[in-house]
C-alpha cells in the first residue's frame, strides 16, 4: 500500500500538524512556511494572545473557547490558515498524482 498515492493521508497529517502533509509530499520549505503561518495566526492573531500575556493560563485555550471565556471569533484566524493549508496540500497531491500518471 503506497501512502503517497492516497490523497487522504497528507490531508490527515496536515490536520494533525499544519505543514506536515507538505513535508510528507516532499515540500519541506512550503510545510515550514505553512506551520509558521499557523503558529503566527494562533499566537499573534487569535484570542490566545491575551492568555499568553497575563491572562488565565490555568485552563487550555480550547477549553476556554468551549466554555465561552473566549469569543469564537478568536479562533477564526488559525482555523482559516489551517483550512487553506489543507486545501493547498490536497491540490499539491492532486497535481503530483496527475503528472505521475
Coordinates of C-alpha atoms in Angstrom, one line a residue:
X1 CA 0.0 0.0 0.0
X2 CA 1.6 3.2 -1.2
X3 CA 0.5 6.1 1.1
X4 CA 1.8 8.7 -1.3
X5 CA -0.9 7.7 -3.7
X6 CA -3.7 8.2 -1.2
X7 CA -4.9 11.8 -1.0
X8 CA -6.4 11.5 2.5
X9 CA -3.1 10.6 4.2
X10 CA -1.3 14.0 3.6
X11 CA -4.6 15.8 4.5
X12 CA -4.8 13.9 7.8
X13 CA -1.2 14.7 8.5
X14 CA -1.9 18.4 7.9
X15 CA -5.0 18.3 10.2
X16 CA -2.7 16.9 13.0
X17 CA 0.1 19.4 12.4
X18 CA -0.1 22.2 9.8
X19 CA 2.6 21.7 7.2
X20 CA 3.3 18.1 8.0
X21 CA 1.5 16.8 4.9
X22 CA 3.5 19.2 2.7
X23 CA 6.7 17.8 4.2
X24 CA 5.4 14.2 3.6
X25 CA 4.9 15.1 -0.1
X26 CA 8.5 16.5 -0.3
X27 CA 7.7 20.2 0.0
X28 CA 9.6 20.7 3.2
X29 CA 10.1 24.5 2.9
X30 CA 6.5 25.0 2.0
X31 CA 5.5 22.9 5.0
X32 CA 7.7 25.0 7.3
X33 CA 6.1 28.2 5.9
X34 CA 2.6 26.8 6.5
X35 CA 3.5 25.7 10.0
X36 CA 5.0 29.1 10.8
X37 CA 1.9 30.8 9.4
X38 CA -0.3 28.7 11.5
X39 CA 1.7 29.3 14.7
X40 CA 1.7 33.1 13.9
X41 CA -2.1 33.0 13.4
X42 CA -2.6 31.0 16.6
X43 CA -0.4 33.2 18.8
X44 CA -0.4 36.6 17.1
X45 CA -3.8 36.9 15.6
X46 CA -6.2 34.9 17.8
X47 CA -7.7 35.3 21.2
X48 CA -4.8 33.1 22.5
X49 CA -2.6 36.2 22.7
X50 CA -4.1 37.7 25.9
X51 CA -3.7 34.3 27.6
X52 CA 0.0 34.3 26.8
X53 CA 0.5 37.8 28.1
X54 CA -1.2 37.9 31.5
X55 CA -4.5 36.1 31.1
X56 CA -5.7 32.9 32.6
X57 CA -3.1 30.2 31.9
X58 CA -4.6 27.5 34.1
X59 CA -7.1 26.2 31.6
X60 CA -6.3 25.3 27.9
X61 CA -7.3 27.5 25.0
X62 CA -9.8 25.1 23.6
X63 CA -11.5 24.6 27.0
X64 CA -11.8 28.4 27.4
X65 CA -13.2 28.6 23.9
X66 CA -15.8 25.9 24.6
X67 CA -16.8 27.4 28.0
X68 CA -17.3 30.8 26.4
X69 CA -14.5 32.6 28.1
X70 CA -13.1 33.4 24.7
X71 CA -15.2 34.6 21.8
X72 CA -15.4 32.0 18.9
X73 CA -14.2 34.7 16.6
X74 CA -10.8 34.5 18.3
X75 CA -10.3 31.1 16.7
X76 CA -11.2 32.2 13.2
X77 CA -7.7 33.2 12.0
X78 CA -6.0 29.9 13.0
X79 CA -8.8 27.8 11.5
X80 CA -8.7 29.8 8.2
X81 CA -5.0 29.2 7.9
X82 CA -5.4 25.5 8.7
X83 CA -8.2 25.1 6.1
X84 CA -6.1 26.9 3.5
X85 CA -3.2 24.6 4.4
X86 CA -5.4 21.5 3.9
X87 CA -6.7 22.8 0.6
X88 CA -3.1 23.5 -0.5
X89 CA -1.8 20.1 0.4
X90 CA -4.8 18.4 -1.3
X91 CA -4.2 20.4 -4.5
X92 CA -0.5 19.6 -4.4
X93 CA -1.2 15.9 -4.0
X94 CA -3.7 16.0 -6.9
X95 CA -1.2 17.9 -9.2
X96 CA 1.6 15.4 -8.3
X97 CA -0.6 12.4 -9.0
X98 CA -1.8 13.7 -12.4
X99 CA 1.8 14.4 -13.5
X100 CA 2.9 10.9 -12.5
X101 CA 0.2 9.2 -14.4

